[in-house]
mmCIF file with all atom_site columns, N, CA and C in Angstrom:
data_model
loop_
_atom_site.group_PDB
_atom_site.id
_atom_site.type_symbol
_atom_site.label_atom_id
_atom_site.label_alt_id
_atom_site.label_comp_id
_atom_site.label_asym_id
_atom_site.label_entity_id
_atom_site.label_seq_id
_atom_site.pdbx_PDB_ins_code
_atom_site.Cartn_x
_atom_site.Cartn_y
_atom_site.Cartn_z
_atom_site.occupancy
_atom_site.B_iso_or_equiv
_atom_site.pdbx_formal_charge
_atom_site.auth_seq_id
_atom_site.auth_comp_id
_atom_site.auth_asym_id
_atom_site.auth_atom_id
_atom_site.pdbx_PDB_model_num
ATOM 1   N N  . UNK A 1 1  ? 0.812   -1.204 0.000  1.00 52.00 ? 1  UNK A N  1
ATOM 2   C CA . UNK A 1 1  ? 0.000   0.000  0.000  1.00 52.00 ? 1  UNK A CA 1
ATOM 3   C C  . UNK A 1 1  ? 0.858   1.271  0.000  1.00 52.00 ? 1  UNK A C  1
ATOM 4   N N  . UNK A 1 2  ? 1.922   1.220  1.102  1.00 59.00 ? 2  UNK A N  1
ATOM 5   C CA . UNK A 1 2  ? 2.882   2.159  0.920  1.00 59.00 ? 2  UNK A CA 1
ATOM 6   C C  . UNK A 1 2  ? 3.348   2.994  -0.690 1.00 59.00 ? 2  UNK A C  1
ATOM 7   N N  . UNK A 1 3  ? 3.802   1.669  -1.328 1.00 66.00 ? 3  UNK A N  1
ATOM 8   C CA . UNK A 1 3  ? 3.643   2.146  -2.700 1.00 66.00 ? 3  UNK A CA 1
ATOM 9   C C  . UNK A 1 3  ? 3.269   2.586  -3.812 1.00 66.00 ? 3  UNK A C  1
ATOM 10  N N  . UNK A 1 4  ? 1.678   2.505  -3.288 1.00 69.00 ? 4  UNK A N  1
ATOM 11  C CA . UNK A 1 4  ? 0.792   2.583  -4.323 1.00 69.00 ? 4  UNK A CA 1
ATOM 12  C C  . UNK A 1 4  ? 0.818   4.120  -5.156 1.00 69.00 ? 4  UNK A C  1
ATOM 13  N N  . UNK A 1 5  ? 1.040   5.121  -4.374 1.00 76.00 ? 5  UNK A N  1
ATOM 14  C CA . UNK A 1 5  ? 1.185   6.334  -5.067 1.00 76.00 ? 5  UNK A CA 1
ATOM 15  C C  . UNK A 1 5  ? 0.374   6.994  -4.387 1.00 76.00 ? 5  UNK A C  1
ATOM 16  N N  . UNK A 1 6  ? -0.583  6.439  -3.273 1.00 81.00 ? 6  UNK A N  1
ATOM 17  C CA . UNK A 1 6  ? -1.938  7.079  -2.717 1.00 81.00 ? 6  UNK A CA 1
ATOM 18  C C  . UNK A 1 6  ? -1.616  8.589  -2.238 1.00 81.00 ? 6  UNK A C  1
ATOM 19  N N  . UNK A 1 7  ? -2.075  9.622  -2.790 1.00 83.00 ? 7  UNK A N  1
ATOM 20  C CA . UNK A 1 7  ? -1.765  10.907 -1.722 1.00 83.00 ? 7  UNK A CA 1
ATOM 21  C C  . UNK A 1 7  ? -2.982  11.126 -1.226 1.00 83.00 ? 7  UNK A C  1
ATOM 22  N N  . UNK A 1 8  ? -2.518  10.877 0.151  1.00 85.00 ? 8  UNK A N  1
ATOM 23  C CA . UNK A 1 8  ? -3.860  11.043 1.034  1.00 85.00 ? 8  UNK A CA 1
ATOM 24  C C  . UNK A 1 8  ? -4.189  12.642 1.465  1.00 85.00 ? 8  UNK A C  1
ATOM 25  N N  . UNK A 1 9  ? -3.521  13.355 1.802  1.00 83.00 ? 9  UNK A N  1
ATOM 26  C CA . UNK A 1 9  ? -3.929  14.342 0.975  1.00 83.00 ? 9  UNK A CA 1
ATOM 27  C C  . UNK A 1 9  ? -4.526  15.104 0.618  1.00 83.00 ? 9  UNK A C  1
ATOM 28  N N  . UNK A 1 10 ? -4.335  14.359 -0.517 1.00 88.00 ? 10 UNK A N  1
ATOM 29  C CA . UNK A 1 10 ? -5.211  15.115 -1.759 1.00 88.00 ? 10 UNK A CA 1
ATOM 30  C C  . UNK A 1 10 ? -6.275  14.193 -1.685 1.00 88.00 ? 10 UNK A C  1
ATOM 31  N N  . UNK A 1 11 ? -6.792  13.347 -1.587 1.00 90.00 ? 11 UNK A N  1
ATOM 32  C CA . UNK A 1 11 ? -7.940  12.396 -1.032 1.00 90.00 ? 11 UNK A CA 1
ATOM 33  C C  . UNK A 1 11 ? -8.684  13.082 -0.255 1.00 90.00 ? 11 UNK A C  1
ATOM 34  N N  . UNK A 1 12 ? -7.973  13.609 0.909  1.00 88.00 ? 12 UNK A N  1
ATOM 35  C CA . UNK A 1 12 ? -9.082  13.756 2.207  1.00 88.00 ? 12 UNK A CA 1
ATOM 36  C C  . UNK A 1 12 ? -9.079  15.177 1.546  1.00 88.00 ? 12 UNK A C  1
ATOM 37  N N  . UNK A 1 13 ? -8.677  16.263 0.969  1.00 89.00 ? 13 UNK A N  1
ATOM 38  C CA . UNK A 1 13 ? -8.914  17.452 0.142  1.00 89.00 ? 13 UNK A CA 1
ATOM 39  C C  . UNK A 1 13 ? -9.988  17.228 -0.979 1.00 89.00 ? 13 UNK A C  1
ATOM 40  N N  . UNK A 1 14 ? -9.775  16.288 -1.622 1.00 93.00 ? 14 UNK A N  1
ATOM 41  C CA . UNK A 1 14 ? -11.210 15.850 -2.369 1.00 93.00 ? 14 UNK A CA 1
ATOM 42  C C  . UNK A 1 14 ? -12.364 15.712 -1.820 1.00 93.00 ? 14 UNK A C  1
ATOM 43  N N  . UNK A 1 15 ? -12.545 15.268 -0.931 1.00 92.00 ? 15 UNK A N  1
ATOM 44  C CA . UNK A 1 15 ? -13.507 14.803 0.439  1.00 92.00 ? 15 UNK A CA 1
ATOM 45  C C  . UNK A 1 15 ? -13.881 15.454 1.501  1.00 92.00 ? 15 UNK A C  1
ATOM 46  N N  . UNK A 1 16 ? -13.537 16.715 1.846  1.00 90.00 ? 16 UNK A N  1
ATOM 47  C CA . UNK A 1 16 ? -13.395 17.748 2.220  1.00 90.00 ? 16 UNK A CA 1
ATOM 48  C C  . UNK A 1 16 ? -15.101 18.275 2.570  1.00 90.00 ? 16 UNK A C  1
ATOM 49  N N  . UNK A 1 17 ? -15.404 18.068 1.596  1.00 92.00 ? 17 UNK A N  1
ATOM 50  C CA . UNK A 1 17 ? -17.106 18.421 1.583  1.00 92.00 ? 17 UNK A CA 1
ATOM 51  C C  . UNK A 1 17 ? -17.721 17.304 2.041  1.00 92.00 ? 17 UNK A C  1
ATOM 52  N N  . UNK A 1 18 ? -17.670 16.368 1.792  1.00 95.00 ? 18 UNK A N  1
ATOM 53  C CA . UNK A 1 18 ? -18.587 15.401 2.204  1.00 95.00 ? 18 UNK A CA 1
ATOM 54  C C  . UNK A 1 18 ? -18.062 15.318 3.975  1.00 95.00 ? 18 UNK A C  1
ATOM 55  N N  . UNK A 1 19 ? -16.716 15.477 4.170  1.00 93.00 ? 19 UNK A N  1
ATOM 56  C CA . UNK A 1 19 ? -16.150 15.332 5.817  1.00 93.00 ? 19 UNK A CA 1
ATOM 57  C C  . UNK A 1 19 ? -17.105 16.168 6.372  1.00 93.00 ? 19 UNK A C  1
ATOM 58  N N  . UNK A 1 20 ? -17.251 17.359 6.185  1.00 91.00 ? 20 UNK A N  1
ATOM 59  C CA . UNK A 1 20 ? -17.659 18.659 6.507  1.00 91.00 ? 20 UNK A CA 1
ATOM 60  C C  . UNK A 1 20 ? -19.046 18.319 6.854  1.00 91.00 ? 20 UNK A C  1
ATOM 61  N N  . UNK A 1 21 ? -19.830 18.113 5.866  1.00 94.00 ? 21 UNK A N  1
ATOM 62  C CA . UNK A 1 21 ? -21.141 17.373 5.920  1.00 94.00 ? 21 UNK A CA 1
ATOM 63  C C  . UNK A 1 21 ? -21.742 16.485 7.098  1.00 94.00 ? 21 UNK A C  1
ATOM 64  N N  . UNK A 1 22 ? -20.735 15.519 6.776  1.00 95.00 ? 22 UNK A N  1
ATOM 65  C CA . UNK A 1 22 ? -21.068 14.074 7.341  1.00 95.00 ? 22 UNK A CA 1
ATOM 66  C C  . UNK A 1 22 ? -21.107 14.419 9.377  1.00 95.00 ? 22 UNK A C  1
ATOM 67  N N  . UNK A 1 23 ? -19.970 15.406 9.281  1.00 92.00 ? 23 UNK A N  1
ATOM 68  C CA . UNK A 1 23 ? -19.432 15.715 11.224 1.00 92.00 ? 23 UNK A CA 1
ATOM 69  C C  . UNK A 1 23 ? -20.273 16.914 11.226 1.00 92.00 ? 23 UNK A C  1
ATOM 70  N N  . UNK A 1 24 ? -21.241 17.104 10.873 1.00 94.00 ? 24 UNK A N  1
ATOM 71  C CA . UNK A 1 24 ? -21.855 18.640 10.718 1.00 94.00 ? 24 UNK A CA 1
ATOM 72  C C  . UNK A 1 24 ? -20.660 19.530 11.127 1.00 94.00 ? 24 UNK A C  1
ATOM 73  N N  . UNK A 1 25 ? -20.070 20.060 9.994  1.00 91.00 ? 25 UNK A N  1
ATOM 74  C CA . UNK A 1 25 ? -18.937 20.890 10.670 1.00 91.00 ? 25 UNK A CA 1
ATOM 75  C C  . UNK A 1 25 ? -18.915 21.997 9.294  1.00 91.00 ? 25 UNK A C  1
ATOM 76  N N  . UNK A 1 26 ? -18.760 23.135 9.813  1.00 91.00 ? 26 UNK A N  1
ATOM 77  C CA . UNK A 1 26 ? -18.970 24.482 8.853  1.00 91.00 ? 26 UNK A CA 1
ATOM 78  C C  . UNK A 1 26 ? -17.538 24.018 7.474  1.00 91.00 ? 26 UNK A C  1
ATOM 79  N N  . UNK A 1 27 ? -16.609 23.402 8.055  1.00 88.00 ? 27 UNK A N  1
ATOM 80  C CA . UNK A 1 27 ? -15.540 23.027 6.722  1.00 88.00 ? 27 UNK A CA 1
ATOM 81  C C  . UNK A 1 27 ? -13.869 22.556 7.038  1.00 88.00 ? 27 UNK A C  1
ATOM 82  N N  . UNK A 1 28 ? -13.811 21.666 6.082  1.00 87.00 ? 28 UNK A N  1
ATOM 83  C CA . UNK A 1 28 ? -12.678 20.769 6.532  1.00 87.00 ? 28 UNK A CA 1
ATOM 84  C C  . UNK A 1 28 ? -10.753 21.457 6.330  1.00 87.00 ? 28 UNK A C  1
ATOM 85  N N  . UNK A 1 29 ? -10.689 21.756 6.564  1.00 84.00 ? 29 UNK A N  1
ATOM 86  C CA . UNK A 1 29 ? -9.092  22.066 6.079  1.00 84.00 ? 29 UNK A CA 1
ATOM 87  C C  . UNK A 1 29 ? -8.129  20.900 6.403  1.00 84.00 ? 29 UNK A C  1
ATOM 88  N N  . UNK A 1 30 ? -7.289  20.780 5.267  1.00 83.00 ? 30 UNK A N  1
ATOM 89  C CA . UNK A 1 30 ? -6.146  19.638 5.023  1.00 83.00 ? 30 UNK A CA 1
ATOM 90  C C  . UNK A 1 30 ? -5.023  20.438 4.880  1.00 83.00 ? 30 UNK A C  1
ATOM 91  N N  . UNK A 1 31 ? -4.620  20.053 6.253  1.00 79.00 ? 31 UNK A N  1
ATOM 92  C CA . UNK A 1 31 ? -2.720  20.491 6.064  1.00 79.00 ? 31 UNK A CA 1
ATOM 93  C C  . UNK A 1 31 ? -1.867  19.254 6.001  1.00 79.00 ? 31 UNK A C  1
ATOM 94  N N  . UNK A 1 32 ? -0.212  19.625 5.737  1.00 75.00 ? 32 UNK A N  1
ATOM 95  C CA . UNK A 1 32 ? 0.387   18.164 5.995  1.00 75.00 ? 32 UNK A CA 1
ATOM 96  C C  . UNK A 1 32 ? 1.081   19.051 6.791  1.00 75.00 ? 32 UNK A C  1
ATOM 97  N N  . UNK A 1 33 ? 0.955   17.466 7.582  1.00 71.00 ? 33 UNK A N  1
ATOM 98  C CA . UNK A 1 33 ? 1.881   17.696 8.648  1.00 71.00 ? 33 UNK A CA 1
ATOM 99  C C  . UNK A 1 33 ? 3.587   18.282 8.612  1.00 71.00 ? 33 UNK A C  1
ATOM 100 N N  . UNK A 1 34 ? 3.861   18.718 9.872  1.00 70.00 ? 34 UNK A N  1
ATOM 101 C CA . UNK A 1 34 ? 4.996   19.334 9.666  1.00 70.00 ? 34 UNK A CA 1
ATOM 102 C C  . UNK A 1 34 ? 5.413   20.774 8.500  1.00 70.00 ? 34 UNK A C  1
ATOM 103 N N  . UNK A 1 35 ? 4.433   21.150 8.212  1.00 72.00 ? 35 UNK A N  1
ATOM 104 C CA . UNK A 1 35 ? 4.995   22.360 7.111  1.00 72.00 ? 35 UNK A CA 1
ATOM 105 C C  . UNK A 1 35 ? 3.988   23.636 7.955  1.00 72.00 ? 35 UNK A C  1
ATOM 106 N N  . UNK A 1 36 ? 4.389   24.772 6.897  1.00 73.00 ? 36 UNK A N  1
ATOM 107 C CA . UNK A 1 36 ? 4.278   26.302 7.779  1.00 73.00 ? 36 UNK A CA 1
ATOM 108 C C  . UNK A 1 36 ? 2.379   26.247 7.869  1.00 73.00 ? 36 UNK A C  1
ATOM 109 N N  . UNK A 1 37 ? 1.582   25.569 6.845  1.00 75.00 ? 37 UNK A N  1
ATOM 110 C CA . UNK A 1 37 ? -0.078  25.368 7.440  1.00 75.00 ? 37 UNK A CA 1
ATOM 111 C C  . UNK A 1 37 ? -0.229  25.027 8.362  1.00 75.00 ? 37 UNK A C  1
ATOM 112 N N  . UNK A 1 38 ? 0.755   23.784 9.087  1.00 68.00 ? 38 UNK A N  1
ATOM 113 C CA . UNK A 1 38 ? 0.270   23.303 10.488 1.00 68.00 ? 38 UNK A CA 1
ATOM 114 C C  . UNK A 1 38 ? 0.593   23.633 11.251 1.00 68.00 ? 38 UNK A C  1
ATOM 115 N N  . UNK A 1 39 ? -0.466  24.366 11.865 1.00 74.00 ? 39 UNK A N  1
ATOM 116 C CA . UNK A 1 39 ? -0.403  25.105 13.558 1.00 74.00 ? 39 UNK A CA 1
ATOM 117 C C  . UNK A 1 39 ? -0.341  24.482 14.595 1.00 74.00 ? 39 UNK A C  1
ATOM 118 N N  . UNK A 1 40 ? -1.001  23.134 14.474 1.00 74.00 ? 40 UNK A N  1
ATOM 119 C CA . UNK A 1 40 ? -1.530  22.619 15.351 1.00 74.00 ? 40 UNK A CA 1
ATOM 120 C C  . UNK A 1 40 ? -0.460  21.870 16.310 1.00 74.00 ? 40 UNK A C  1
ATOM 121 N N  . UNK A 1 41 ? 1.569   21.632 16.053 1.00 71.00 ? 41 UNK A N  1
ATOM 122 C CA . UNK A 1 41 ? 1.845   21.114 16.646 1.00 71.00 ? 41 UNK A CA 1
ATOM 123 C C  . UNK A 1 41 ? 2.000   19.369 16.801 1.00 71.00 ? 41 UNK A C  1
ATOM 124 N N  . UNK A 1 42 ? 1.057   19.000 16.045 1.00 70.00 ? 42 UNK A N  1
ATOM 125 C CA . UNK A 1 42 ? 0.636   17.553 16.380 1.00 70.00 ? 42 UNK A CA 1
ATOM 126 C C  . UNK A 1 42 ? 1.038   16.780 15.348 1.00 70.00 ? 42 UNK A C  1
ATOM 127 N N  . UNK A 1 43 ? 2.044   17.297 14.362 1.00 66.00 ? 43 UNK A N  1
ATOM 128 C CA . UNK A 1 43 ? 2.435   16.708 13.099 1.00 66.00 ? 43 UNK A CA 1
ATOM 129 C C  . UNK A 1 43 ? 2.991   15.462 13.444 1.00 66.00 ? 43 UNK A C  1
ATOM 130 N N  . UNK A 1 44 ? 3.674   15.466 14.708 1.00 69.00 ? 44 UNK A N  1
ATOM 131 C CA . UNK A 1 44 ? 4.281   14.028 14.687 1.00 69.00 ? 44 UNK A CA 1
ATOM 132 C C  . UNK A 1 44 ? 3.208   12.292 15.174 1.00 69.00 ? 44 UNK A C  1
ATOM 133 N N  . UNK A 1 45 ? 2.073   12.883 15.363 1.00 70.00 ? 45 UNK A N  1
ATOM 134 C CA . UNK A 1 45 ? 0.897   12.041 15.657 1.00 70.00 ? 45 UNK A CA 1
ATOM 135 C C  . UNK A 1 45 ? 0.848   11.669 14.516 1.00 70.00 ? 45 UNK A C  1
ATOM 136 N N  . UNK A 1 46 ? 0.597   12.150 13.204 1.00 67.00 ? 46 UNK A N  1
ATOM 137 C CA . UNK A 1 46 ? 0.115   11.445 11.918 1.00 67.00 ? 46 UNK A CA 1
ATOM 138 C C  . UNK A 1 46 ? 0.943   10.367 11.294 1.00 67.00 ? 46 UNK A C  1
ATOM 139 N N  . UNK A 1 47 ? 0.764   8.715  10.889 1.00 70.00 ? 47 UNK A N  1
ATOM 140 C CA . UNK A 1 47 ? 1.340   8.234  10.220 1.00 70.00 ? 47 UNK A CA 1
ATOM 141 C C  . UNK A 1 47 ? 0.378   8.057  8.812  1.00 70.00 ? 47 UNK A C  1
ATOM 142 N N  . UNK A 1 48 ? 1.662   7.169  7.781  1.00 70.00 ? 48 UNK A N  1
ATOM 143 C CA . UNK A 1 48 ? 0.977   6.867  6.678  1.00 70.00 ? 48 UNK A CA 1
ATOM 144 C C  . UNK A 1 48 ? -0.324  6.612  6.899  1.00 70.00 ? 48 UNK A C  1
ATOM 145 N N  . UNK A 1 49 ? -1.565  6.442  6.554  1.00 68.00 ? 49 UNK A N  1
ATOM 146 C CA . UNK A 1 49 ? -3.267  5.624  6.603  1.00 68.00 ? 49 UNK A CA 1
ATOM 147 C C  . UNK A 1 49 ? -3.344  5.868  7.790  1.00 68.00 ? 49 UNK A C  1
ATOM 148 N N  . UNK A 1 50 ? -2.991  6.857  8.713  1.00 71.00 ? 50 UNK A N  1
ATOM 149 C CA . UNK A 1 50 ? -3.585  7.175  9.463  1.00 71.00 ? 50 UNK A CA 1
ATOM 150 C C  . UNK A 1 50 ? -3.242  8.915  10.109 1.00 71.00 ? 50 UNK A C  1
ATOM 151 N N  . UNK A 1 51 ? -4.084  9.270  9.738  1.00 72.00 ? 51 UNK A N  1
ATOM 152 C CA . UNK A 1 51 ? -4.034  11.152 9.918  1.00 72.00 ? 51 UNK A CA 1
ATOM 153 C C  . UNK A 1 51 ? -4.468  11.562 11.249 1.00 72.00 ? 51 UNK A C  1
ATOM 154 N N  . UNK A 1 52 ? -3.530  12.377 11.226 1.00 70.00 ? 52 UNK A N  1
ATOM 155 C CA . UNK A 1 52 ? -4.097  12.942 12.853 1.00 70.00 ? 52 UNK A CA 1
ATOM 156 C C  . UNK A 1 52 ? -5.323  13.860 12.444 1.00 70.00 ? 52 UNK A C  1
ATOM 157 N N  . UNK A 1 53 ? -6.256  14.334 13.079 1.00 72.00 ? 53 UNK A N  1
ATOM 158 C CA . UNK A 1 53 ? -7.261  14.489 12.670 1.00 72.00 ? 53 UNK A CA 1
ATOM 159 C C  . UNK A 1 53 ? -7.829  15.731 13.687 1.00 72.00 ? 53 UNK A C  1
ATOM 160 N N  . UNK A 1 54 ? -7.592  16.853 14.018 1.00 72.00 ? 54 UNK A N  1
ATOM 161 C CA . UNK A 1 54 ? -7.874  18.232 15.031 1.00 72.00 ? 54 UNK A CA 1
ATOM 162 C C  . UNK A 1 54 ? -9.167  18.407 14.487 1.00 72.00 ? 54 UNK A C  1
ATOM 163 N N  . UNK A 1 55 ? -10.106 18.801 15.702 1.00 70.00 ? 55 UNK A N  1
ATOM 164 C CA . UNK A 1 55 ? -11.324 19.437 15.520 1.00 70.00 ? 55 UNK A CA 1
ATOM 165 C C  . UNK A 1 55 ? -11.159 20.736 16.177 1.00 70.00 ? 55 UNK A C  1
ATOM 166 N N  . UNK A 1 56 ? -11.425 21.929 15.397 1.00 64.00 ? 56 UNK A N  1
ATOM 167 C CA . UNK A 1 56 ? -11.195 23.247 16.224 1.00 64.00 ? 56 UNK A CA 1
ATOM 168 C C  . UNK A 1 56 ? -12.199 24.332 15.994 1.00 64.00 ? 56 UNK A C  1
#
């Protein structure tokens, strides 16, 4: 799976609306971890297939 090419991502950025939806939540933002978008600190929680995931 590692290999597959999956950018998750850009997946959960595709999906974005339906996330938003589904958690009744006004809208989803996708950062990656570790770069100047993420505020949150928590970059080192996220592995491959599995995203850290902040509600704020």
């Amino acid at each position: 799976m590692l290999l597959s090419g999956l950018d998750e991502a850009a997946n959960l950025a595709a999906n974005a609306g339906f996330i938003a939806e589904t958690l009744d939540l006004e809208h989803v933002d996708v950062v990656v971890a570790e770069t100047a978008e993420d505020t949150t600190d928590r970059g080192g929680a996220a592995m491959p297939f599995a995203p850290s995931v902040v509600f704020s």
